[in-house]
Backbone as JSON, one array per atom type, in Angstrom:
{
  "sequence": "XXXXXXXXXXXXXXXXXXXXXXXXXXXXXXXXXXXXXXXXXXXXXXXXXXXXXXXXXXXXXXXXXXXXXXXXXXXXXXXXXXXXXXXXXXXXXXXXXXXXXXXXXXXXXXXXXXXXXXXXXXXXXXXXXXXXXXXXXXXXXXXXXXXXXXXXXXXXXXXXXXXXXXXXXXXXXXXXXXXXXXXXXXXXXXXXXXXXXXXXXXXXXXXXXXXXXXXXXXXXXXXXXXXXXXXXXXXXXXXXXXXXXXXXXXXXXXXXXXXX",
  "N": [[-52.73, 4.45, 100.0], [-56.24, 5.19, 99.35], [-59.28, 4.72, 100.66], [-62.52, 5.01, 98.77], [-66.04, 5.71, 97.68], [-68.08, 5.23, 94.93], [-69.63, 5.53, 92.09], [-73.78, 5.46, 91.91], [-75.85, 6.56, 94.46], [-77.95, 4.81, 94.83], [-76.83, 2.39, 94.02], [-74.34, 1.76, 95.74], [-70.35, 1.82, 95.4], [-67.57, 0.17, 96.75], [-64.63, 1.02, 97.0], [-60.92, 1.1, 96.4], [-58.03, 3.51, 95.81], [-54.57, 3.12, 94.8], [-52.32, 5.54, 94.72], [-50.09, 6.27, 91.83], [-46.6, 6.28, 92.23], [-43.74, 8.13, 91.87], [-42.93, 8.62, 88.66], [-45.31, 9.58, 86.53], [-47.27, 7.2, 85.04], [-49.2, 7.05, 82.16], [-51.36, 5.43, 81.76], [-53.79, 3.92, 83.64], [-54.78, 1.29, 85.82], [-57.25, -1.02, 86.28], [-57.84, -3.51, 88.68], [-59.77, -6.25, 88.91], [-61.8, -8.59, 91.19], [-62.26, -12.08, 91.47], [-64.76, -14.16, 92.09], [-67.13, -13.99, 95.01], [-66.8, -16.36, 96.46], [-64.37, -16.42, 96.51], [-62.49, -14.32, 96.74], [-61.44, -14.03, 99.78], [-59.02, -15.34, 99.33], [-57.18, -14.49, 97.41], [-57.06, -11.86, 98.22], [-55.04, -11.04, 98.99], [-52.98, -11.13, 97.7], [-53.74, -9.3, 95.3], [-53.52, -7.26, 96.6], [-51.03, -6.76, 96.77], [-50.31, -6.72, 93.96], [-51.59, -4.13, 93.48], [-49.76, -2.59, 94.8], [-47.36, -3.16, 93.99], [-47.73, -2.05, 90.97], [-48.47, 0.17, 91.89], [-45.58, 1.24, 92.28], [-44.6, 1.12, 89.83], [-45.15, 3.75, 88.93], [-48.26, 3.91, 87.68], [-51.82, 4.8, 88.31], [-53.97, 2.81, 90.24], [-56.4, 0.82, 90.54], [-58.71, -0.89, 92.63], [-62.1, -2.45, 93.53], [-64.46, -4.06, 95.37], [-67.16, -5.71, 93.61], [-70.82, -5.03, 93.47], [-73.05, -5.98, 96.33], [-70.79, -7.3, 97.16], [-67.99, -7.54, 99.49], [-66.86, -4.59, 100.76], [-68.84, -3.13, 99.47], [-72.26, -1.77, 98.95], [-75.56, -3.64, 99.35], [-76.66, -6.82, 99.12], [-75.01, -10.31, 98.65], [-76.68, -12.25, 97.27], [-77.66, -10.7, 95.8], [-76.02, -10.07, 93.68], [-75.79, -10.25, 89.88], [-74.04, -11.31, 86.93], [-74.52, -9.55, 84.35], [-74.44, -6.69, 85.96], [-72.44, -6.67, 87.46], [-70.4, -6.39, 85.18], [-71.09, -3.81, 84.55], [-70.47, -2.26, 86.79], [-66.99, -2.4, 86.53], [-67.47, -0.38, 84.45], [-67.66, 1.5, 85.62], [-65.82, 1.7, 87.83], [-63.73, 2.03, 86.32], [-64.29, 4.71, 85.15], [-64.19, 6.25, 87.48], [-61.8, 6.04, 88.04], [-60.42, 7.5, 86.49], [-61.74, 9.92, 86.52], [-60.73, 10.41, 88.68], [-57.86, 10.65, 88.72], [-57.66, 11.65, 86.26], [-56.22, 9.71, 83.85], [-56.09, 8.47, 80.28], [-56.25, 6.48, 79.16], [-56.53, 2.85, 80.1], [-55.75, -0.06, 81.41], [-57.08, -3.42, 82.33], [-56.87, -6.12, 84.61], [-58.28, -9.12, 85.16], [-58.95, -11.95, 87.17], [-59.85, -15.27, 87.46], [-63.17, -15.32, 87.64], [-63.88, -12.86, 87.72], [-61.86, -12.18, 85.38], [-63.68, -13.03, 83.16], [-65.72, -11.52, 83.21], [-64.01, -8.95, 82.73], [-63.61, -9.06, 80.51], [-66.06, -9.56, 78.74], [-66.64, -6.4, 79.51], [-65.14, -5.04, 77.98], [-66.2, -6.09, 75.56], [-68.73, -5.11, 75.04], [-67.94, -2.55, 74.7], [-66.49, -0.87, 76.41], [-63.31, 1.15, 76.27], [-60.08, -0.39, 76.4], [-56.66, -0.5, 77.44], [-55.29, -2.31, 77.2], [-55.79, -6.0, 78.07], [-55.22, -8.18, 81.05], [-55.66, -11.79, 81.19], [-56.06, -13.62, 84.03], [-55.57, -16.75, 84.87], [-58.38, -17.47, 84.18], [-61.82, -17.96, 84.02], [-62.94, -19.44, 82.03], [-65.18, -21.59, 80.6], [-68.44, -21.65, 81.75], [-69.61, -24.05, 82.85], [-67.61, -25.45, 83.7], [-65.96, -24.09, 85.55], [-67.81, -23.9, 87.74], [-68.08, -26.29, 88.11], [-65.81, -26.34, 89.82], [-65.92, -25.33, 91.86], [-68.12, -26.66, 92.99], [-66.52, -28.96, 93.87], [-64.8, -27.98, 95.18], [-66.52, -27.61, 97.48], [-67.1, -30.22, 98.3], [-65.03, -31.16, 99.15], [-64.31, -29.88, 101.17], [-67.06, -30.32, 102.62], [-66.44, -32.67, 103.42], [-65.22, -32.84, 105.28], [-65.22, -31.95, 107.36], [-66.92, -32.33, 110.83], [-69.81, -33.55, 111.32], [-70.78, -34.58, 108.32], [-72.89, -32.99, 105.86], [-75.5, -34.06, 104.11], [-75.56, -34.66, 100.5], [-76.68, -31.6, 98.73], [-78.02, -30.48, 95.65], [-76.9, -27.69, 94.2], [-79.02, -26.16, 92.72], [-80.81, -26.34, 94.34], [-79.49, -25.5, 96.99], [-78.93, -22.98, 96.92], [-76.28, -21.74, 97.72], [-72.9, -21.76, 98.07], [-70.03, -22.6, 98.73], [-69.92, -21.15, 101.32], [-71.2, -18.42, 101.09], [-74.48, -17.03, 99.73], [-75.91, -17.92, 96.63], [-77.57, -17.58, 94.37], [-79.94, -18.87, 91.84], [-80.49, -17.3, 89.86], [-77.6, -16.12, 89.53], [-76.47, -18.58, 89.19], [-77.3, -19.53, 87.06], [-76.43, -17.29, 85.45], [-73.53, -17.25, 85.55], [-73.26, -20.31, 84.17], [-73.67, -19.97, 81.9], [-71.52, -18.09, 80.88], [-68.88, -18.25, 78.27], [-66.26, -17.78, 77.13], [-65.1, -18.84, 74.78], [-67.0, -18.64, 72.92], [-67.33, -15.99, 72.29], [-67.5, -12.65, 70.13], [-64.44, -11.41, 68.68], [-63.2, -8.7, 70.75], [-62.56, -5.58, 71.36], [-58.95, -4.75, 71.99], [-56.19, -3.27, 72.98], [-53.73, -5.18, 73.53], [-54.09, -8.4, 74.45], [-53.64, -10.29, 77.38], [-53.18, -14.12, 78.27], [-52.26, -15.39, 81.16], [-51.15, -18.04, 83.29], [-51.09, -20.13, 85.7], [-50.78, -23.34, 85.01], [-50.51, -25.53, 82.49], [-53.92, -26.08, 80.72], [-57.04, -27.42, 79.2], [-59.14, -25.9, 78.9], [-57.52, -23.41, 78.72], [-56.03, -24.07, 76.08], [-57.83, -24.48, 74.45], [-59.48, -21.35, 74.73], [-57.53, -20.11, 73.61], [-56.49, -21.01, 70.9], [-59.18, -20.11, 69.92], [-58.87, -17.15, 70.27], [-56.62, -16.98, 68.71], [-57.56, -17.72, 66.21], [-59.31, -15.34, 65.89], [-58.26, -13.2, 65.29], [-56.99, -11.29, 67.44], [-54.5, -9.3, 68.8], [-52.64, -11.14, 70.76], [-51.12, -13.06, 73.86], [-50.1, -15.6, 75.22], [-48.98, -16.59, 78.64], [-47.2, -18.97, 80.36], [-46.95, -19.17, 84.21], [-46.01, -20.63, 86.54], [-46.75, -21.64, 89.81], [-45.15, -20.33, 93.19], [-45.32, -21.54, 94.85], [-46.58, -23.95, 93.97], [-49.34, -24.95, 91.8], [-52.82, -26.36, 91.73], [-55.99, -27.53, 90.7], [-58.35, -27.25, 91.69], [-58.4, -23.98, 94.2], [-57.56, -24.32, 97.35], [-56.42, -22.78, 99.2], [-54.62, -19.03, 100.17], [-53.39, -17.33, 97.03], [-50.13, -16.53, 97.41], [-48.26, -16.32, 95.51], [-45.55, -14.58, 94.17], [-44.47, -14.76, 91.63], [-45.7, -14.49, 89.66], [-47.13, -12.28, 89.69], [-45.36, -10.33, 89.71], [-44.74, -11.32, 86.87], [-47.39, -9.91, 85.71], [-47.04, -7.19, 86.33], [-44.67, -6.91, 84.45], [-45.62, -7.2, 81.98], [-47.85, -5.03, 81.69], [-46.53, -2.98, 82.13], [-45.13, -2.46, 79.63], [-47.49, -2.57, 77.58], [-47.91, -0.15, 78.69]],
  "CA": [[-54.04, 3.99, 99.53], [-57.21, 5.95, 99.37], [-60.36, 4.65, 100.08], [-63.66, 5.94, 98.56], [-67.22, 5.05, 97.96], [-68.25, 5.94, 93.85], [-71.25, 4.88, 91.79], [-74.57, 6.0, 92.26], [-76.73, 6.75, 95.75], [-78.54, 3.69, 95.22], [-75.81, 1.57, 94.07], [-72.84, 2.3, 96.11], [-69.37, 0.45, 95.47], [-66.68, 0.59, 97.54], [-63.07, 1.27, 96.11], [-59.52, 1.89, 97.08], [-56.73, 4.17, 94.57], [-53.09, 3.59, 94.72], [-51.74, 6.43, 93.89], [-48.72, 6.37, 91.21], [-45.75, 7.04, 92.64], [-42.69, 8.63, 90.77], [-42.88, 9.49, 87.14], [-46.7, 8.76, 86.61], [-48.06, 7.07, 83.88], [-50.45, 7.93, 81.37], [-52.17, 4.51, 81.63], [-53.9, 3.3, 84.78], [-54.96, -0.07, 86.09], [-58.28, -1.67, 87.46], [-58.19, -4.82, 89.14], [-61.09, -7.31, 88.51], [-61.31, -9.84, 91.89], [-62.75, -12.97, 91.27], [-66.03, -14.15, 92.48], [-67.08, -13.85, 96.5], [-65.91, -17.66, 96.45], [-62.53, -16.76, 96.01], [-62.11, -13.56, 97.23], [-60.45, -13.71, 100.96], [-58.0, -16.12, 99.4], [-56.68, -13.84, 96.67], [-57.19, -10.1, 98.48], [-53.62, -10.61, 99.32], [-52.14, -11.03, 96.22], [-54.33, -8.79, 94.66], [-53.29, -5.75, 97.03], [-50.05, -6.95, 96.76], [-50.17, -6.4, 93.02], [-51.58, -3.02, 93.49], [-48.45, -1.97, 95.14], [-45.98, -3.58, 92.35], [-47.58, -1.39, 90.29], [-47.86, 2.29, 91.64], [-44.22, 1.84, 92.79], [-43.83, 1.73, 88.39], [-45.74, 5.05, 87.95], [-49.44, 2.9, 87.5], [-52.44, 4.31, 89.59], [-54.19, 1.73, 90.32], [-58.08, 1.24, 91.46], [-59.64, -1.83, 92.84], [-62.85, -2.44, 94.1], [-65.75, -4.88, 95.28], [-68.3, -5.45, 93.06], [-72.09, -4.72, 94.28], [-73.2, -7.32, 97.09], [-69.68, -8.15, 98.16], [-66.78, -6.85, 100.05], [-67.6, -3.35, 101.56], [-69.96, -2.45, 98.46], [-73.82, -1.7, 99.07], [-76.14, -4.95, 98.48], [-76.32, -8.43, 99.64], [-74.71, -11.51, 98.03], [-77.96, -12.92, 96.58], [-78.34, -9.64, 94.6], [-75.45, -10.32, 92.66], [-76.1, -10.43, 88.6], [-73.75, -11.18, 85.88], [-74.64, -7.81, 84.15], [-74.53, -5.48, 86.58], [-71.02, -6.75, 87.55], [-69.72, -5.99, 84.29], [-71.38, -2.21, 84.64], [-69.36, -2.25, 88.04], [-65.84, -2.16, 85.96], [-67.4, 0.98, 83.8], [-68.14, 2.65, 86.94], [-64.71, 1.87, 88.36], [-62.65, 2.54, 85.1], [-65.01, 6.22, 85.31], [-63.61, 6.57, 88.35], [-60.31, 6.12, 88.28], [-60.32, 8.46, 85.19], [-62.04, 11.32, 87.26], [-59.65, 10.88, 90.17], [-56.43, 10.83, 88.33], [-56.72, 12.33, 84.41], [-55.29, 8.97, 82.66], [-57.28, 8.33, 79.71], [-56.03, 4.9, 78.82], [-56.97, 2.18, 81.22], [-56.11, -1.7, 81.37], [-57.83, -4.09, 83.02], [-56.76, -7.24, 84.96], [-58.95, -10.0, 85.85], [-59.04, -13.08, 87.75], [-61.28, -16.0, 87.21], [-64.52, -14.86, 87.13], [-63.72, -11.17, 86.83], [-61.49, -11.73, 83.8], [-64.46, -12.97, 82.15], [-66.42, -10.15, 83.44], [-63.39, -7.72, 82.33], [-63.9, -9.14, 78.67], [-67.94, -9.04, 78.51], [-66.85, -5.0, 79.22], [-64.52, -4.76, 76.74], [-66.72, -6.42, 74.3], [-69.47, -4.21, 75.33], [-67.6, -1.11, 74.58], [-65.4, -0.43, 76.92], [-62.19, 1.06, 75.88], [-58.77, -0.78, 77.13], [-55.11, -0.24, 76.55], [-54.77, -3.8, 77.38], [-56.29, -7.3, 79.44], [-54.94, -9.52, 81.49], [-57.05, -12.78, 81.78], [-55.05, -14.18, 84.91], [-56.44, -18.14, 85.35], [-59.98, -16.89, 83.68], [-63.32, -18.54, 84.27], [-63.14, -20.18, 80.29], [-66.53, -21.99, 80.47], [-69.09, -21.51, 83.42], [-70.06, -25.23, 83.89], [-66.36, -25.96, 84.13], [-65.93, -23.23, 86.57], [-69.38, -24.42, 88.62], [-68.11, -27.87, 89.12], [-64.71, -26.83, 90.28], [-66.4, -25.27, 92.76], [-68.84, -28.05, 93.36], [-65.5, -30.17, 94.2], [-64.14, -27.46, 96.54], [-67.51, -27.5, 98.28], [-67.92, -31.27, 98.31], [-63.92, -31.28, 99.91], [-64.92, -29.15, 102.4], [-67.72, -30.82, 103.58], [-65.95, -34.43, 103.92], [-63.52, -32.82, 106.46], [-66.26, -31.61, 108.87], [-66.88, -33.75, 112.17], [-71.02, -34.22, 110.84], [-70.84, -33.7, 106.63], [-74.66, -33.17, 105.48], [-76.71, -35.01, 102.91], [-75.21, -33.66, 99.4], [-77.98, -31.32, 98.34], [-77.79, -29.54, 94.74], [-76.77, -26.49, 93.94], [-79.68, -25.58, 92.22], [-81.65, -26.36, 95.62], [-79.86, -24.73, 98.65], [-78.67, -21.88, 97.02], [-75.21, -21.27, 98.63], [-71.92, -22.2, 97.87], [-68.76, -22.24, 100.19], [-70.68, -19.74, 102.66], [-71.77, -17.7, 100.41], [-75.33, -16.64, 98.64], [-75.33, -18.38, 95.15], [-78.89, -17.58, 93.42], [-80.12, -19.21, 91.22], [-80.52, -16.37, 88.9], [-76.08, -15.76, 89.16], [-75.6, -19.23, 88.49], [-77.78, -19.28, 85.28], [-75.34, -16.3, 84.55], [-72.34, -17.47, 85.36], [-73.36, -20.99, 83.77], [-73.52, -19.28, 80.49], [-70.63, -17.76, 80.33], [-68.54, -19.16, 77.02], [-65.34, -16.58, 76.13], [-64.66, -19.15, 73.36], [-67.98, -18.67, 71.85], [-67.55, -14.33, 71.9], [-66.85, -13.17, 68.82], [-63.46, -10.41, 68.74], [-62.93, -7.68, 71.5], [-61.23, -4.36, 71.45], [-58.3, -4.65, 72.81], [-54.44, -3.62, 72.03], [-53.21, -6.74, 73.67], [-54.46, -9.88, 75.45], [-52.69, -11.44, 77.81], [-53.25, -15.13, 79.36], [-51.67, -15.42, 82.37], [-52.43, -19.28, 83.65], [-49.9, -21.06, 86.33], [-50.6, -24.89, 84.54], [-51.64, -25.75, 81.75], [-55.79, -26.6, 80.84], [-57.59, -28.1, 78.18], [-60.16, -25.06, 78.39], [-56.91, -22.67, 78.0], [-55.23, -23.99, 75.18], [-59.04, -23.74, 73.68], [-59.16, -20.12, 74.83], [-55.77, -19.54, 72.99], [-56.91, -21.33, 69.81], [-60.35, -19.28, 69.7], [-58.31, -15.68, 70.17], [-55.67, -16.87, 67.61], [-58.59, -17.82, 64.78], [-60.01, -14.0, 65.41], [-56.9, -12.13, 64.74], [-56.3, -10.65, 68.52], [-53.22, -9.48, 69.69], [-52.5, -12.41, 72.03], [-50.11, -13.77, 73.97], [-49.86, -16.86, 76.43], [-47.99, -16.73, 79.5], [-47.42, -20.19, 81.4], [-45.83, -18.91, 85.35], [-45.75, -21.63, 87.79], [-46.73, -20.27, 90.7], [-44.21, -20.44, 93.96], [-45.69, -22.56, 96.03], [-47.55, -25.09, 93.29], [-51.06, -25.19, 91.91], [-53.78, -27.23, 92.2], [-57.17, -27.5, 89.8], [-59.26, -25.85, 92.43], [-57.77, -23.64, 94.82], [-57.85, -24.02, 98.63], [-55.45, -21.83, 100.05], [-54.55, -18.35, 99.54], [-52.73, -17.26, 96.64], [-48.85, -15.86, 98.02], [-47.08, -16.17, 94.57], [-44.7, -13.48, 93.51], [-43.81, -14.43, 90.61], [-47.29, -14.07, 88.43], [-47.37, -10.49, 90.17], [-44.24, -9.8, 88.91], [-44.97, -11.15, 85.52], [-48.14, -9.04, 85.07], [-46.68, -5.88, 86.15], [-43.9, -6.44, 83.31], [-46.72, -6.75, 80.85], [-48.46, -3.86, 82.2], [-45.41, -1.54, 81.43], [-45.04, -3.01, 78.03], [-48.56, -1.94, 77.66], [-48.36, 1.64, 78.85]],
  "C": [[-55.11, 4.97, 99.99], [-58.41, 5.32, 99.01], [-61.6, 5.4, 99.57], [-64.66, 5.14, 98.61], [-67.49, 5.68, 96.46], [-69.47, 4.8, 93.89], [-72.66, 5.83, 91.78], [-75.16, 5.96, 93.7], [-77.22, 5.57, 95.95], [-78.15, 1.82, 94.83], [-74.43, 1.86, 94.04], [-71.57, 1.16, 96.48], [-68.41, 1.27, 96.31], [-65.33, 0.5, 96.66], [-61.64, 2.09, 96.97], [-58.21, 1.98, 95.7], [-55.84, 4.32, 95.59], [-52.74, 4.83, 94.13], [-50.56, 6.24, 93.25], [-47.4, 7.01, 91.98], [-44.11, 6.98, 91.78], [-42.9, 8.96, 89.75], [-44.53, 8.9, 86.59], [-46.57, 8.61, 85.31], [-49.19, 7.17, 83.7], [-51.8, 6.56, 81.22], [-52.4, 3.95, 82.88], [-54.42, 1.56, 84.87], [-56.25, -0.59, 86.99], [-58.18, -3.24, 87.82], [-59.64, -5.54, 89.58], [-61.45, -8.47, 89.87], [-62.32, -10.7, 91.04], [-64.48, -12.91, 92.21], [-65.46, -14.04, 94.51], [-66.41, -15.25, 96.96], [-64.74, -17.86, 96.85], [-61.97, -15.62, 96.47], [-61.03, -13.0, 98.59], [-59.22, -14.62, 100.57], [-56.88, -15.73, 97.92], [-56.81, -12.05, 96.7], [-55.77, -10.02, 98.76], [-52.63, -10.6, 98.23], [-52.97, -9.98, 95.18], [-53.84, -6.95, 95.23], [-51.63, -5.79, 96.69], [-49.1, -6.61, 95.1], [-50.08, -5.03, 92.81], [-50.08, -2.18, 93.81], [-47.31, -1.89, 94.46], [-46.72, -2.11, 91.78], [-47.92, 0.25, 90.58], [-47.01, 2.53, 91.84], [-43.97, 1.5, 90.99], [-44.6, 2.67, 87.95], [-47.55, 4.71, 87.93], [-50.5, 3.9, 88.81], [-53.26, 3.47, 88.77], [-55.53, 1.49, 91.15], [-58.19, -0.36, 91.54], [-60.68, -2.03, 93.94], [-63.67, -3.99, 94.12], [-67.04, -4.35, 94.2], [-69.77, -5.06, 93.85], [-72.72, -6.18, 94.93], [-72.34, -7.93, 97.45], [-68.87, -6.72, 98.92], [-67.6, -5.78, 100.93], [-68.35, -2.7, 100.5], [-71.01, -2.9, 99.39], [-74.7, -3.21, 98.51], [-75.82, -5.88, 98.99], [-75.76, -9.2, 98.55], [-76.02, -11.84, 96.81], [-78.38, -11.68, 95.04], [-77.59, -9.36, 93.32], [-75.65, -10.66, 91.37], [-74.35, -10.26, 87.28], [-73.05, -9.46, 85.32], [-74.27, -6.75, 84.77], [-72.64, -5.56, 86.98], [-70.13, -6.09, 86.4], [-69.91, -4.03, 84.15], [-70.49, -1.7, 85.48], [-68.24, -1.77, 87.48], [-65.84, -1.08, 85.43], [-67.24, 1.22, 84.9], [-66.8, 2.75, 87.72], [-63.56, 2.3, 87.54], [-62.88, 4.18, 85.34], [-64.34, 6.99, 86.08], [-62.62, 6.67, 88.86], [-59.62, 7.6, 87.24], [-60.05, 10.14, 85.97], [-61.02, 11.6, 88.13], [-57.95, 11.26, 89.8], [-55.89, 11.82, 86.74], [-56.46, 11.06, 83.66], [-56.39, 8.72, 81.72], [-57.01, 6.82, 79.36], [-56.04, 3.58, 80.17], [-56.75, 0.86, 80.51], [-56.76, -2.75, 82.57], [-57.31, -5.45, 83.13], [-57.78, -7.61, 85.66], [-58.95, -11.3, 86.14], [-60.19, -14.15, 87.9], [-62.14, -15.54, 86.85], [-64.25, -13.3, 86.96], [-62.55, -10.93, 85.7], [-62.37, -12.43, 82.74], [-65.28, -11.86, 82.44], [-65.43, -8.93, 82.52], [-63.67, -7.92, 80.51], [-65.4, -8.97, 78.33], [-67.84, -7.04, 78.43], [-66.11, -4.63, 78.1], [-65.14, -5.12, 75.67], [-68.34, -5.69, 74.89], [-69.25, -2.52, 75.17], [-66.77, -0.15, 75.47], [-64.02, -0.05, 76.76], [-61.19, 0.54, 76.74], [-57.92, -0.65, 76.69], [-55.18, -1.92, 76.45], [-55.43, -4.62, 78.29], [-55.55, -8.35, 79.56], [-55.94, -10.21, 82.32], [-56.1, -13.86, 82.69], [-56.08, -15.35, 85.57], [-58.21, -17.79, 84.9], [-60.63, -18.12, 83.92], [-63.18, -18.59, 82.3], [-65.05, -20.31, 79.92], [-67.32, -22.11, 82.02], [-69.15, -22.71, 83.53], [-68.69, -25.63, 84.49], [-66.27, -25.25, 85.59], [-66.54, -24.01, 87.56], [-68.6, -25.48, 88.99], [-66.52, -27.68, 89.78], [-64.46, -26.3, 91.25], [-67.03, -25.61, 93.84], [-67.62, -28.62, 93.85], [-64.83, -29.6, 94.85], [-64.98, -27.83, 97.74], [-67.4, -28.82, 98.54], [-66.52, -31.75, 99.59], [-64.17, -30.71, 101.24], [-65.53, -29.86, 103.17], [-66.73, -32.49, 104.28], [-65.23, -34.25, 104.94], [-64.34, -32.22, 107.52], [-66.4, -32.57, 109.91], [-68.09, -34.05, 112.06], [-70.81, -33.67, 109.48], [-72.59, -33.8, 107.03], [-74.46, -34.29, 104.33], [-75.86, -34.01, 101.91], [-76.72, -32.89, 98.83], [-77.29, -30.18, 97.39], [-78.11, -28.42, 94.67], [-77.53, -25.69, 93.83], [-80.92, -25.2, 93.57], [-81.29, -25.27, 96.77], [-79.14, -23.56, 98.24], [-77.66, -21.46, 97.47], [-74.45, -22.62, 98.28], [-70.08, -21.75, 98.48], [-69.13, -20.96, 100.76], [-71.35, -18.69, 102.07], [-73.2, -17.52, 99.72], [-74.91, -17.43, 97.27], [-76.23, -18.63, 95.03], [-78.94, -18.18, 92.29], [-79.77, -18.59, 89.67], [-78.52, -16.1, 88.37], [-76.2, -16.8, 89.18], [-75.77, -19.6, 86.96], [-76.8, -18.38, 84.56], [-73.87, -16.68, 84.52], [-72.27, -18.74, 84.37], [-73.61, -20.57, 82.08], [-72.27, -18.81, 79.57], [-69.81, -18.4, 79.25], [-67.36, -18.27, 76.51], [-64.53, -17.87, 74.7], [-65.51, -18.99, 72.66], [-68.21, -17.01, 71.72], [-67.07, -13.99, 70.29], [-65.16, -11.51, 69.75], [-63.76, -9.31, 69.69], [-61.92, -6.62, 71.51], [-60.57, -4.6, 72.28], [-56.87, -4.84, 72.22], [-53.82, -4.77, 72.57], [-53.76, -7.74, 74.57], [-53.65, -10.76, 75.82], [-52.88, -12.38, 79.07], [-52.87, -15.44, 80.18], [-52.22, -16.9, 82.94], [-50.9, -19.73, 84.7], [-49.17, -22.45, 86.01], [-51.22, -24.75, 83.1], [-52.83, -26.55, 81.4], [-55.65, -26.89, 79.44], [-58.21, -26.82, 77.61], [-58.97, -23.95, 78.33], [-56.16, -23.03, 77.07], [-56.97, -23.71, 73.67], [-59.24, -22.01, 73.06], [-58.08, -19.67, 73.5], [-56.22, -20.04, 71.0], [-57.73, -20.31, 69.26], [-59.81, -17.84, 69.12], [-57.3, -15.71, 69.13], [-56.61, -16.56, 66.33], [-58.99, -16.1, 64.8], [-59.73, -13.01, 65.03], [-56.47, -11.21, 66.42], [-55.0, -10.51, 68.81], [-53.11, -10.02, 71.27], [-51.3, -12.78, 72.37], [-50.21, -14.68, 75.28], [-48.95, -16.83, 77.1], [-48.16, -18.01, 80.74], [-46.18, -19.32, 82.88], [-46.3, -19.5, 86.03], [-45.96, -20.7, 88.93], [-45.57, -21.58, 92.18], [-44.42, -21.66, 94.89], [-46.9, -24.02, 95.3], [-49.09, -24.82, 92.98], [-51.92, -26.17, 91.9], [-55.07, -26.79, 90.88], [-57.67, -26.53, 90.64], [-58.26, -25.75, 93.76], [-58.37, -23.64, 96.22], [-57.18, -23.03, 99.61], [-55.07, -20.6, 99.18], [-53.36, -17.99, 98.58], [-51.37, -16.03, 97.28], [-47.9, -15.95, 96.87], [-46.44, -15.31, 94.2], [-44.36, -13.43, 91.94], [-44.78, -14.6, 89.15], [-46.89, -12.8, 88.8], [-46.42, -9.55, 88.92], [-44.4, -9.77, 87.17], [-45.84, -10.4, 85.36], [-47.69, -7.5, 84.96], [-45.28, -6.06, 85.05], [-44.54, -6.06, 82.25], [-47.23, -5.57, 80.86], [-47.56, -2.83, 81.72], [-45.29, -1.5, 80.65], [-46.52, -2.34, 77.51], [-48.8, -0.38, 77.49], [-46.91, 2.06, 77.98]]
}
């Protein structure tokens, strides 16, 4: 692994490239995390992915967006938009560092709706995987709200419930007003068509808001395909513990080769 620091001077992200190892391929891989929410409880399956795939040839970039992780920027400064710029800037960069010109993009919850806002913004992709995607933001929001609300009940004083819109912060985190207006927007059944040679759902159970999803991308003519994988250790609506499944991993990096 190789970390760096790319971007511009006055918005600097942090990033770490797998390098490919053995017969490289011509198509690399950015990984998308999810929101700051969700982050320490899917960095392990997320690096863990990385590694599946530069041991098939794959490099492989993932980074924090701006205002988390070891990127430049507080929490609060987090936007929507700029997140989705984030992915150019890390696709850019994987480009420069390695040569591949074809790039797919996996994302998780909220950054596989972010990875589709870039692709339907002009971003070229060989391919996306939308692994458990953020469907509709209010859905999302409240299934967050009902982590947060779990949380508190198991404290030794809970507080007063006080809305979202009020204290600003959600499981420890910054959560502006301004990012939840954006995330509360979000709608990938109401986009219209996105470049992209294949789309692939990745979900552990099945939802209401992914068999929607799946409907929406059938009506627009996408090359789609639905993958139900159970994950190893069971899922849950909202997640409290970190994800340790193998056998999503596994499935994406088959797709991924199929792909390149």
């Amino acid at each position: 692994m190789t970390p760096c620091f790319f971007g511009s001077s006055e918005r600097q992200l942090f990033g770490m490239h797998h390098p490919a190892q053995g017969t490289e391929r011509a198509t690399g891989v950015v990984l998308c995390y999810p929101a700051a929410q969700e982050y320490m409880l899917t960095h392990w399956a997320f690096r863990k992915l990385a590694g599946m795939l530069a041991r098939e040839g794959f490099h492989v970039f993932r980074f924090d967006y701006y205002g988390t992780g070891d990127s430049a920027g507080a929490v609060h400064e987090g936007r929507v938009a700029e997140w989705v710029k984030d992915i150019r800037h890390a696709v850019n960069e994987l480009q420069d560092l390695t040569g591949v010109q074809r790039v797919s993009l996996v994302g998780m919850r909220l950054g596989a709706a972010l990875a589709v806002r870039a692709a339907l913004e002009g971003l070229s992709t060989a391919g996306l995987v939308l692994w458990e995607p953020l469907v509709e933001g209010a859905a999302y929001l409240r299934e967050l709200e009902l982590l947060q609300t779990r949380r508190a009940a198991r404290t030794l004083f809970p507080q007063p419930e006080v809305p979202l819109e009020v204290r600003q912060e959600l499981l420890g985190f910054a959560f502006p007003r301004a990012l939840h207006d954006d995330i509360l927007a979000l709608d990938l059944t109401a986009l219209p068509a996105w470049p992209a040679t294949r789309t692939h759902l990745v979900t552990a159970t099945p939802k209401p808001e992914y068999e929607r999803l799946q409907r929406h991308l059938e009506a627009t003519g996408l090359p789609f395909q639905h993958h139900l994988v159970p994950e190893d250790t069971g899922a849950s609506a909202v997640r409290e513990s970190a994800l340790l499944s193998n056998r999503v991993l596994q499935t994406i990096t088959s797709l991924l080769k199929e792909v390149a």
